[in-house]
Amino acid sequence: MKNQFFSRPLIAIASLMMLTVSCNNDDDFTAPPVIKGEQQLKDTLTIGKTLQLSSKLADRKNVSFEWTVNGNVVGSDSTYIFKPEARGDFKITMTAKNDGGKVSLAYDIHTYGAYENGFFMINEGWFGHGTGTVGFYRYDTKAIEDSVFVKVNPDKDLKPASSTLEFGALINKKLFLVSKVGGPVVVADAYSLKEEKRIPAKGGNDWRAVVGIDENHALLTASKGIFKLDLNTMEVNGQIEGITGQVGDIVKANGYIFALSASKGVIVINASTLAVEKTIPGIVLGFAVTDDKKVWAAGGKNLISIDSNTLEVKEIALGFQAYGSWGAWHPGSIAAAKNDVFIAKNGSFSGGKQVYKYNGTPESLTTPFITLTDSNILYGAGIGYDRKKNTLVVNTVNEGFGANFAINNLYLFNANSGAKTGSVNFSGYYFPAVSVFHQ
């Protein structure tokens, strides 16, 4: 009974004490920091640029800050300036603290290489007046940066001036630049554009295009056949037997290499043994590879598809004459977008004004997908497909001669609708050869 009697007063006193303490805490209560808006943010940045990040707090009074990049503490201010030194993905976390608690804000930043957020424009150059150049179109600025290779590599060049830079390709995250008429073959990092290796310029060299076979080997086409290239040493180790004369475009699909010969048409090569498996005569224009691994080319008035598993060939009536460019070689005016094929209706060398799109039905080839206006004509390959933006990229000069070749236009078209989505006009004797895209 005594325990029950004393328990009630004790409970009442304890309740009164709790009430008193609670009231005092309400008077001194500090609210934890509060972030305005989303707490998980994403952004992108190109190496060489800076990005100022904000804490995004509603109230910064009596708050301390900590910034970390991938777990490493890098700052204690209310803002942080991020300047990455490498490409890749970074997690930046801001933690704000006060007497009432803490809150965190995360930024996921993808950093592009210096020459990643856009595509390369390979220009053959004005023969006899200077070498070819590499331009770069940036997605964010919608502008072309000129001569970026020599700007990144001021102690390097693409001489001699008598050579023409005619081809580019991305192999193993490296940009290969291939020159004709005694010029070099240069290998640069695909993201920084810093030169790593080269086949030096030499009289007698007359390269055309390159394709990777595996991590260590590639094939180089030339005016005198197909050469084997060691990617580690950049040494040429012989030729593929039985293939002579000029060979231009070359691609790999499944276990085969497809090369375009001026005398034999398409030459199909086993990628493992390098033995010739098949030839398809009469083909003058190539190549495009669709997502279903069909290889596309053209000759006469036909578009052809080659099944890269069975090597079965199918012909589709093109409705116009297909022309190659053996007289003054440039890459073929054909490109693939997923399982569609774009092909230019060129003149005997270049200079077309119409691009057709084959989507698997004969009706799609009855009318042009794009018709250039004014004095614009295609030059070089003229067309390319940018998978990242689902864009057909078109390079033109003005028809005519002389100063007309210094009037350049880069056009971007939606690859589904054909609607023009952008353009850049620029001047100079660049003579565009081919566009090269990051995948």
GROMACS .gro file of C-alpha atoms in nm:
model
  439
    1MET     CA    1   0.000   0.000   0.000
    2LYS     CA    2   0.282   0.246   0.077
    3ASN     CA    3   0.434   0.187  -0.261
    4GLN     CA    4   0.105   0.266  -0.429
    5PHE     CA    5   0.052   0.580  -0.219
    6PHE     CA    6   0.394   0.729  -0.294
    7SER     CA    7   0.391   0.635  -0.659
    8ARG     CA    8   0.120   0.883  -0.759
    9PRO     CA    9   0.296   1.198  -0.622
   10LEU     CA   10   0.623   1.083  -0.778
   11ILE     CA   11   0.454   1.039  -1.115
   12ALA     CA   12   0.302   1.385  -1.093
   13ILE     CA   13   0.636   1.545  -1.006
   14ALA     CA   14   0.808   1.363  -1.290
   15SER     CA   15   0.542   1.479  -1.536
   16LEU     CA   16   0.583   1.839  -1.419
   17MET     CA   17   0.959   1.816  -1.466
   18MET     CA   18   0.919   1.676  -1.818
   19LEU     CA   19   0.678   1.955  -1.906
   20THR     CA   20   0.920   2.217  -1.778
   21VAL     CA   21   1.213   2.068  -1.972
   22SER     CA   22   1.000   2.043  -2.286
   23CYS     CA   23   0.902   2.408  -2.266
   24ASN     CA   24   1.263   2.513  -2.218
   25ASN     CA   25   1.373   2.303  -2.524
   26ASP     CA   26   1.102   2.463  -2.740
   27ASP     CA   27   1.244   2.802  -2.655
   28ASP     CA   28   1.601   2.697  -2.756
   29PHE     CA   29   1.509   2.466  -3.045
   30THR     CA   30   1.728   2.491  -3.363
   31ALA     CA   31   1.576   2.358  -3.684
   32PRO     CA   32   1.806   2.145  -3.899
   33PRO     CA   33   1.913   2.286  -4.237
   34VAL     CA   34   1.658   2.260  -4.518
   35ILE     CA   35   1.747   2.216  -4.888
   36LYS     CA   36   1.543   2.396  -5.148
   37GLY     CA   37   1.429   2.173  -5.435
   38GLU     CA   38   1.567   1.834  -5.533
   39GLN     CA   39   1.832   1.663  -5.326
   40GLN     CA   40   1.973   1.446  -5.609
   41LEU     CA   41   2.099   1.650  -5.905
   42LYS     CA   42   2.275   1.562  -6.231
   43ASP     CA   43   2.491   1.765  -6.465
   44THR     CA   44   2.764   1.735  -6.728
   45LEU     CA   45   3.091   1.916  -6.781
   46THR     CA   46   3.378   1.910  -7.029
   47ILE     CA   47   3.738   1.886  -6.910
   48GLY     CA   48   3.894   2.231  -6.896
   49LYS     CA   49   3.570   2.393  -6.784
   50THR     CA   50   3.452   2.471  -6.430
   51LEU     CA   51   3.116   2.424  -6.262
   52GLN     CA   52   3.006   2.620  -5.952
   53LEU     CA   53   2.786   2.413  -5.724
   54SER     CA   54   2.556   2.568  -5.464
   55SER     CA   55   2.443   2.429  -5.126
   56LYS     CA   56   2.082   2.527  -5.212
   57LEU     CA   57   1.988   2.588  -4.846
   58ALA     CA   58   1.682   2.785  -4.736
   59ASP     CA   59   1.887   2.944  -4.452
   60ARG     CA   60   2.268   2.937  -4.414
   61LYS     CA   61   2.279   3.099  -4.067
   62ASN     CA   62   2.509   2.915  -3.822
   63VAL     CA   63   2.561   2.632  -4.071
   64SER     CA   64   2.891   2.457  -4.145
   65PHE     CA   65   2.960   2.285  -4.477
   66GLU     CA   66   3.158   1.991  -4.606
   67TRP     CA   67   3.203   1.901  -4.974
   68THR     CA   68   3.336   1.564  -5.087
   69VAL     CA   69   3.424   1.431  -5.433
   70ASN     CA   70   3.398   1.053  -5.454
   71GLY     CA   71   3.430   1.043  -5.074
   72ASN     CA   72   3.731   1.276  -5.043
   73VAL     CA   73   3.683   1.607  -4.857
   74VAL     CA   74   3.753   1.900  -5.091
   75GLY     CA   75   3.586   2.210  -4.941
   76SER     CA   76   3.406   2.378  -4.651
   77ASP     CA   77   3.238   2.683  -4.811
   78SER     CA   78   2.871   2.722  -4.896
   79THR     CA   79   2.960   2.679  -5.266
   80TYR     CA   80   3.216   2.460  -5.443
   81ILE     CA   81   3.387   2.509  -5.780
   82PHE     CA   82   3.444   2.176  -5.953
   83LYS     CA   83   3.724   2.158  -6.212
   84PRO     CA   84   3.785   1.796  -6.313
   85GLU     CA   85   4.122   1.674  -6.432
   86ALA     CA   86   3.995   1.349  -6.582
   87ARG     CA   87   3.692   1.229  -6.777
   88GLY     CA   88   3.444   1.001  -6.604
   89ASP     CA   89   3.166   1.002  -6.346
   90PHE     CA   90   3.194   1.192  -6.017
   91LYS     CA   91   2.971   1.196  -5.709
   92ILE     CA   92   2.992   1.528  -5.528
   93THR     CA   93   2.821   1.549  -5.189
   94MET     CA   94   2.749   1.860  -4.983
   95THR     CA   95   2.671   1.808  -4.614
   96ALA     CA   96   2.534   2.103  -4.411
   97LYS     CA   97   2.528   2.090  -4.029
   98ASN     CA   98   2.397   2.302  -3.744
   99ASP     CA   99   2.296   2.238  -3.382
  100GLY     CA  100   1.966   2.092  -3.499
  101GLY     CA  101   2.109   1.829  -3.733
  102LYS     CA  102   2.244   1.785  -4.083
  103VAL     CA  103   2.127   1.742  -4.440
  104SER     CA  104   2.303   1.626  -4.759
  105LEU     CA  105   2.280   1.718  -5.127
  106ALA     CA  106   2.430   1.494  -5.398
  107TYR     CA  107   2.546   1.598  -5.745
  108ASP     CA  108   2.620   1.328  -6.004
  109ILE     CA  109   2.852   1.485  -6.262
  110HIS     CA  110   2.961   1.321  -6.586
  111THR     CA  111   3.278   1.478  -6.720
  112TYR     CA  112   3.335   1.459  -7.093
  113GLY     CA  113   3.678   1.446  -7.249
  114ALA     CA  114   3.791   1.764  -7.420
  115TYR     CA  115   3.671   1.627  -7.755
  116GLU     CA  116   3.387   1.396  -7.656
  117ASN     CA  117   3.068   1.600  -7.643
  118GLY     CA  118   3.034   1.639  -8.018
  119PHE     CA  119   3.176   1.488  -8.338
  120PHE     CA  120   3.486   1.520  -8.554
  121MET     CA  121   3.492   1.676  -8.900
  122ILE     CA  122   3.777   1.535  -9.110
  123ASN     CA  123   3.874   1.776  -9.390
  124GLU     CA  124   4.098   1.675  -9.680
  125GLY     CA  125   4.249   2.021  -9.714
  126TRP     CA  126   4.331   2.227 -10.021
  127PHE     CA  127   4.563   2.008 -10.224
  128GLY     CA  128   4.905   2.165 -10.267
  129HIS     CA  129   4.827   2.461 -10.040
  130GLY     CA  130   4.826   2.298  -9.697
  131THR     CA  131   4.740   1.981  -9.515
  132GLY     CA  132   4.402   1.850  -9.410
  133THR     CA  133   4.251   1.954  -9.078
  134VAL     CA  134   4.037   1.813  -8.800
  135GLY     CA  135   3.739   2.019  -8.685
  136PHE     CA  136   3.508   1.949  -8.393
  137TYR     CA  137   3.138   2.032  -8.367
  138ARG     CA  138   3.025   2.078  -8.005
  139TYR     CA  139   2.673   1.985  -7.903
  140ASP     CA  140   2.653   2.245  -7.625
  141THR     CA  141   2.782   2.548  -7.817
  142LYS     CA  142   2.647   2.436  -8.159
  143ALA     CA  143   2.971   2.569  -8.308
  144ILE     CA  144   3.265   2.424  -8.500
  145GLU     CA  145   3.616   2.448  -8.358
  146ASP     CA  146   3.877   2.460  -8.633
  147SER     CA  147   4.212   2.277  -8.664
  148VAL     CA  148   4.185   2.115  -8.323
  149PHE     CA  149   4.447   1.845  -8.388
  150VAL     CA  150   4.734   2.090  -8.439
  151LYS     CA  151   4.610   2.305  -8.150
  152VAL     CA  152   4.632   2.009  -7.913
  153ASN     CA  153   4.959   1.890  -8.072
  154PRO     CA  154   5.151   2.208  -8.165
  155ASP     CA  155   5.470   2.011  -8.228
  156LYS     CA  156   5.297   1.776  -8.475
  157ASP     CA  157   5.161   1.817  -8.828
  158LEU     CA  158   4.991   1.626  -9.108
  159LYS     CA  159   5.239   1.725  -9.379
  160PRO     CA  160   5.337   1.709  -9.661
  161ALA     CA  161   5.117   1.979  -9.810
  162SER     CA  162   5.076   1.759 -10.116
  163SER     CA  163   4.889   1.497  -9.909
  164THR     CA  164   4.516   1.498  -9.835
  165LEU     CA  165   4.355   1.387  -9.509
  166GLU     CA  166   4.070   1.175  -9.638
  167PHE     CA  167   3.953   0.932  -9.368
  168GLY     CA  168   3.894   0.904  -8.995
  169ALA     CA  169   3.772   0.623  -8.770
  170LEU     CA  170   3.743   0.541  -8.400
  171ILE     CA  171   3.913   0.214  -8.303
  172ASN     CA  172   3.969   0.106  -7.941
  173LYS     CA  173   3.891   0.460  -7.817
  174LYS     CA  174   4.154   0.604  -8.051
  175LEU     CA  175   4.098   0.839  -8.343
  176PHE     CA  176   4.277   0.722  -8.658
  177LEU     CA  177   4.355   0.987  -8.921
  178VAL     CA  178   4.445   0.844  -9.262
  179SER     CA  179   4.612   1.052  -9.535
  180LYS     CA  180   4.659   0.989  -9.906
  181VAL     CA  181   4.953   1.084 -10.133
  182GLY     CA  182   5.251   1.036  -9.905
  183GLY     CA  183   5.083   1.152  -9.585
  184PRO     CA  184   5.093   0.989  -9.240
  185VAL     CA  185   4.853   0.768  -9.047
  186VAL     CA  186   4.808   0.925  -8.703
  187VAL     CA  187   4.662   0.775  -8.387
  188ALA     CA  188   4.531   1.013  -8.120
  189ASP     CA  189   4.337   0.964  -7.798
  190ALA     CA  190   3.971   0.992  -7.896
  191TYR     CA  191   3.886   1.215  -7.599
  192SER     CA  192   4.190   1.442  -7.555
  193LEU     CA  193   4.310   1.431  -7.920
  194LYS     CA  194   4.668   1.400  -7.796
  195GLU     CA  195   4.875   1.214  -8.052
  196GLU     CA  196   5.005   0.875  -7.939
  197LYS     CA  197   5.150   0.702  -8.246
  198ARG     CA  198   5.188   0.737  -8.621
  199ILE     CA  199   5.307   0.586  -8.944
  200PRO     CA  200   5.534   0.869  -9.062
  201ALA     CA  201   5.471   1.048  -9.389
  202LYS     CA  202   5.671   0.895  -9.671
  203GLY     CA  203   5.686   0.920 -10.045
  204GLY     CA  204   5.507   0.620 -10.192
  205ASN     CA  205   5.254   0.594  -9.908
  206ASP     CA  206   4.903   0.623 -10.046
  207TRP     CA  207   4.663   0.514  -9.775
  208ARG     CA  208   4.284   0.514  -9.797
  209ALA     CA  209   4.098   0.377  -9.491
  210VAL     CA  210   4.144   0.161  -9.181
  211VAL     CA  211   3.940  -0.096  -8.986
  212GLY     CA  212   4.015  -0.271  -8.658
  213ILE     CA  213   4.024  -0.652  -8.654
  214ASP     CA  214   4.082  -0.693  -8.279
  215GLU     CA  215   4.258  -0.511  -7.994
  216ASN     CA  216   4.599  -0.557  -8.156
  217HIS     CA  217   4.549  -0.566  -8.530
  218ALA     CA  218   4.394  -0.362  -8.811
  219LEU     CA  219   4.385  -0.346  -9.189
  220LEU     CA  220   4.486  -0.043  -9.396
  221THR     CA  221   4.358  -0.001  -9.750
  222ALA     CA  222   4.573   0.174 -10.006
  223SER     CA  223   4.626   0.240 -10.375
  224LYS     CA  224   4.804  -0.095 -10.396
  225GLY     CA  225   4.596  -0.337 -10.194
  226ILE     CA  226   4.530  -0.405  -9.824
  227PHE     CA  227   4.805  -0.394  -9.562
  228LYS     CA  228   4.825  -0.558  -9.218
  229LEU     CA  229   4.881  -0.315  -8.932
  230ASP     CA  230   5.010  -0.393  -8.582
  231LEU     CA  231   4.825  -0.149  -8.354
  232ASN     CA  232   5.086  -0.177  -8.077
  233THR     CA  233   5.388  -0.087  -8.287
  234MET     CA  234   5.213   0.089  -8.580
  235GLU     CA  235   5.421  -0.125  -8.812
  236VAL     CA  236   5.290  -0.253  -9.143
  237ASN     CA  237   5.350  -0.626  -9.170
  238GLY     CA  238   5.281  -0.733  -9.526
  239GLN     CA  239   4.969  -0.743  -9.739
  240ILE     CA  240   4.668  -0.966  -9.789
  241GLU     CA  241   4.757  -1.202 -10.070
  242GLY     CA  242   4.577  -1.179 -10.400
  243ILE     CA  243   4.444  -0.824 -10.355
  244THR     CA  244   4.605  -0.561 -10.575
  245GLY     CA  245   4.512  -0.219 -10.706
  246GLN     CA  246   4.316   0.054 -10.532
  247VAL     CA  247   4.105  -0.043 -10.231
  248GLY     CA  248   3.899   0.215 -10.042
  249ASP     CA  249   3.621   0.179  -9.785
  250ILE     CA  250   3.645  -0.110  -9.543
  251VAL     CA  251   3.426  -0.231  -9.253
  252LYS     CA  252   3.396  -0.529  -9.020
  253ALA     CA  253   3.071  -0.712  -8.940
  254ASN     CA  254   3.054  -1.035  -8.742
  255GLY     CA  255   3.345  -1.252  -8.854
  256TYR     CA  256   3.409  -1.084  -9.188
  257ILE     CA  257   3.589  -0.783  -9.332
  258PHE     CA  258   3.423  -0.611  -9.630
  259ALA     CA  259   3.655  -0.408  -9.855
  260LEU     CA  260   3.572  -0.211 -10.170
  261SER     CA  261   3.809  -0.268 -10.462
  262ALA     CA  262   3.820  -0.052 -10.775
  263SER     CA  263   3.866  -0.361 -10.992
  264LYS     CA  264   3.679  -0.638 -10.808
  265GLY     CA  265   3.391  -0.466 -10.629
  266VAL     CA  266   3.328  -0.599 -10.276
  267ILE     CA  267   3.594  -0.833 -10.139
  268VAL     CA  268   3.482  -1.040  -9.838
  269ILE     CA  269   3.768  -1.146  -9.611
  270ASN     CA  270   3.761  -1.391  -9.320
  271ALA     CA  271   3.856  -1.182  -9.017
  272SER     CA  272   4.036  -1.474  -8.849
  273THR     CA  273   4.235  -1.619  -9.138
  274LEU     CA  274   4.245  -1.311  -9.365
  275ALA     CA  275   4.159  -1.537  -9.656
  276VAL     CA  276   3.933  -1.403  -9.931
  277GLU     CA  277   3.595  -1.575  -9.902
  278LYS     CA  278   3.393  -1.405 -10.175
  279THR     CA  279   3.385  -1.120 -10.425
  280ILE     CA  280   3.079  -0.925 -10.544
  281PRO     CA  281   3.159  -0.750 -10.875
  282GLY     CA  282   3.004  -0.431 -11.006
  283ILE     CA  283   2.983  -0.253 -10.670
  284VAL     CA  284   3.128   0.099 -10.659
  285LEU     CA  285   2.992   0.256 -10.339
  286GLY     CA  286   3.011   0.138  -9.975
  287PHE     CA  287   2.971   0.080  -9.683
  288ALA     CA  288   2.699   0.110  -9.421
  289VAL     CA  289   2.631  -0.146  -9.146
  290THR     CA  290   2.283  -0.161  -8.995
  291ASP     CA  291   2.201  -0.285  -8.646
  292ASP     CA  292   2.091  -0.621  -8.787
  293LYS     CA  293   2.451  -0.664  -8.906
  294LYS     CA  294   2.371  -0.633  -9.274
  295VAL     CA  295   2.635  -0.460  -9.483
  296TRP     CA  296   2.509  -0.219  -9.750
  297ALA     CA  297   2.668  -0.104 -10.074
  298ALA     CA  298   2.561   0.001 -10.423
  299GLY     CA  299   2.650  -0.047 -10.787
  300GLY     CA  300   2.478   0.019 -11.117
  301LYS     CA  301   2.123   0.113 -11.025
  302ASN     CA  302   2.099  -0.124 -10.730
  303LEU     CA  303   2.141  -0.102 -10.355
  304ILE     CA  304   2.262  -0.434 -10.211
  305SER     CA  305   2.252  -0.589  -9.866
  306ILE     CA  306   2.500  -0.855  -9.759
  307ASP     CA  307   2.406  -1.079  -9.466
  308SER     CA  308   2.724  -1.084  -9.257
  309ASN     CA  309   2.638  -1.430  -9.120
  310THR     CA  310   2.558  -1.615  -9.444
  311LEU     CA  311   2.707  -1.372  -9.701
  312GLU     CA  312   2.376  -1.386  -9.889
  313VAL     CA  313   2.334  -1.088 -10.123
  314LYS     CA  314   2.003  -0.919 -10.200
  315GLU     CA  315   1.946  -0.646 -10.457
  316ILE     CA  316   1.706  -0.353 -10.422
  317ALA     CA  317   1.624  -0.129 -10.718
  318LEU     CA  318   1.775   0.210 -10.638
  319GLY     CA  319   1.612   0.410 -10.917
  320PHE     CA  320   1.928   0.605 -11.002
  321GLN     CA  321   2.290   0.542 -11.095
  322ALA     CA  322   2.533   0.483 -10.808
  323TYR     CA  323   2.876   0.640 -10.849
  324GLY     CA  324   3.204   0.571 -10.673
  325SER     CA  325   3.501   0.804 -10.636
  326TRP     CA  326   3.800   0.615 -10.767
  327GLY     CA  327   3.932   0.906 -10.974
  328ALA     CA  328   3.992   1.116 -10.661
  329TRP     CA  329   3.895   0.883 -10.381
  330HIS     CA  330   3.686   0.987 -10.083
  331PRO     CA  331   3.475   0.777  -9.841
  332GLY     CA  332   3.143   0.650  -9.973
  333SER     CA  333   2.827   0.861  -9.952
  334ILE     CA  334   2.625   0.603  -9.761
  335ALA     CA  335   2.535   0.572  -9.392
  336ALA     CA  336   2.324   0.354  -9.164
  337ALA     CA  337   2.079   0.469  -8.897
  338LYS     CA  338   1.969   0.169  -8.690
  339ASN     CA  339   1.812  -0.048  -8.965
  340ASP     CA  340   1.764   0.231  -9.220
  341VAL     CA  341   2.011   0.326  -9.493
  342PHE     CA  342   2.088   0.674  -9.626
  343ILE     CA  343   2.247   0.704  -9.970
  344ALA     CA  344   2.332   1.016 -10.168
  345LYS     CA  345   2.248   1.058 -10.534
  346ASN     CA  346   2.586   1.188 -10.639
  347GLY     CA  347   2.735   1.289 -10.969
  348SER     CA  348   3.023   1.095 -11.120
  349PHE     CA  349   3.254   1.225 -10.845
  350SER     CA  350   3.047   1.403 -10.583
  351GLY     CA  351   2.823   1.705 -10.593
  352GLY     CA  352   2.478   1.558 -10.534
  353LYS     CA  353   2.182   1.749 -10.399
  354GLN     CA  354   1.957   1.462 -10.291
  355VAL     CA  355   1.975   1.202 -10.014
  356TYR     CA  356   1.749   0.897 -10.015
  357LYS     CA  357   1.646   0.687  -9.716
  358TYR     CA  358   1.574   0.315  -9.755
  359ASN     CA  359   1.361   0.178  -9.470
  360GLY     CA  360   1.300  -0.169  -9.609
  361THR     CA  361   1.022  -0.082  -9.853
  362PRO     CA  362   1.063  -0.006 -10.226
  363GLU     CA  363   0.836   0.298 -10.184
  364SER     CA  364   1.092   0.469  -9.960
  365LEU     CA  365   1.327   0.507 -10.259
  366THR     CA  366   1.075   0.676 -10.488
  367THR     CA  367   1.129   1.025 -10.342
  368PRO     CA  368   1.432   1.192 -10.179
  369PHE     CA  369   1.445   1.209  -9.801
  370ILE     CA  370   1.636   1.540  -9.823
  371THR     CA  371   1.688   1.779 -10.116
  372LEU     CA  372   1.946   2.053 -10.075
  373THR     CA  373   1.843   2.405 -10.171
  374ASP     CA  374   2.015   2.706 -10.324
  375SER     CA  375   2.367   2.636 -10.449
  376ASN     CA  376   2.450   2.366 -10.192
  377ILE     CA  377   2.601   2.040 -10.313
  378LEU     CA  378   2.745   1.748 -10.120
  379TYR     CA  379   3.120   1.716 -10.093
  380GLY     CA  380   3.331   1.417  -9.986
  381ALA     CA  381   3.124   1.150  -9.814
  382GLY     CA  382   2.873   1.431  -9.763
  383ILE     CA  383   2.654   1.237  -9.519
  384GLY     CA  384   2.696   1.064  -9.185
  385TYR     CA  385   2.473   0.940  -8.904
  386ASP     CA  386   2.511   1.067  -8.548
  387ARG     CA  387   2.357   0.794  -8.333
  388LYS     CA  388   2.378   0.997  -8.011
  389LYS     CA  389   2.149   1.265  -8.151
  390ASN     CA  390   1.964   1.056  -8.414
  391THR     CA  391   2.081   1.312  -8.666
  392LEU     CA  392   2.179   1.295  -9.030
  393VAL     CA  393   2.488   1.515  -9.067
  394VAL     CA  394   2.537   1.675  -9.410
  395ASN     CA  395   2.841   1.864  -9.542
  396THR     CA  396   2.813   2.092  -9.844
  397VAL     CA  397   3.005   2.345 -10.051
  398ASN     CA  398   2.867   2.569 -10.325
  399GLU     CA  399   2.839   2.430 -10.675
  400GLY     CA  400   3.084   2.572 -10.924
  401PHE     CA  401   3.459   2.619 -10.893
  402GLY     CA  402   3.716   2.845 -10.730
  403ALA     CA  403   3.578   3.054 -10.445
  404ASN     CA  404   3.260   2.842 -10.433
  405PHE     CA  405   3.461   2.569 -10.260
  406ALA     CA  406   3.529   2.809  -9.972
  407ILE     CA  407   3.155   2.842  -9.893
  408ASN     CA  408   3.077   2.564  -9.647
  409ASN     CA  409   2.762   2.453  -9.469
  410LEU     CA  410   2.709   2.192  -9.201
  411TYR     CA  411   2.344   2.082  -9.181
  412LEU     CA  412   2.176   1.866  -8.920
  413PHE     CA  413   1.854   1.681  -8.999
  414ASN     CA  414   1.632   1.467  -8.778
  415ALA     CA  415   1.694   1.114  -8.905
  416ASN     CA  416   1.329   1.014  -8.860
  417SER     CA  417   1.143   1.312  -9.006
  418GLY     CA  418   1.402   1.487  -9.222
  419ALA     CA  419   1.335   1.817  -9.045
  420LYS     CA  420   1.638   2.048  -9.034
  421THR     CA  421   1.746   2.091  -8.670
  422GLY     CA  422   2.058   2.303  -8.709
  423SER     CA  423   2.316   2.454  -8.942
  424VAL     CA  424   2.656   2.622  -8.933
  425ASN     CA  425   2.794   2.836  -9.217
  426PHE     CA  426   3.171   2.876  -9.237
  427SER     CA  427   3.432   2.992  -9.486
  428GLY     CA  428   3.760   2.843  -9.598
  429TYR     CA  429   3.908   2.586  -9.834
  430TYR     CA  430   3.849   2.286  -9.607
  431PHE     CA  431   3.708   2.034  -9.857
  432PRO     CA  432   3.520   1.814  -9.607
  433ALA     CA  433   3.589   1.438  -9.631
  434VAL     CA  434   3.394   1.256  -9.359
  435SER     CA  435   3.241   1.301  -9.013
  436VAL     CA  436   3.342   1.070  -8.725
  437PHE     CA  437   3.110   1.007  -8.431
  438HIS     CA  438   3.156   0.879  -8.078
  439GLN     CA  439   2.933   0.577  -8.017
   0.00000   0.00000   0.00000
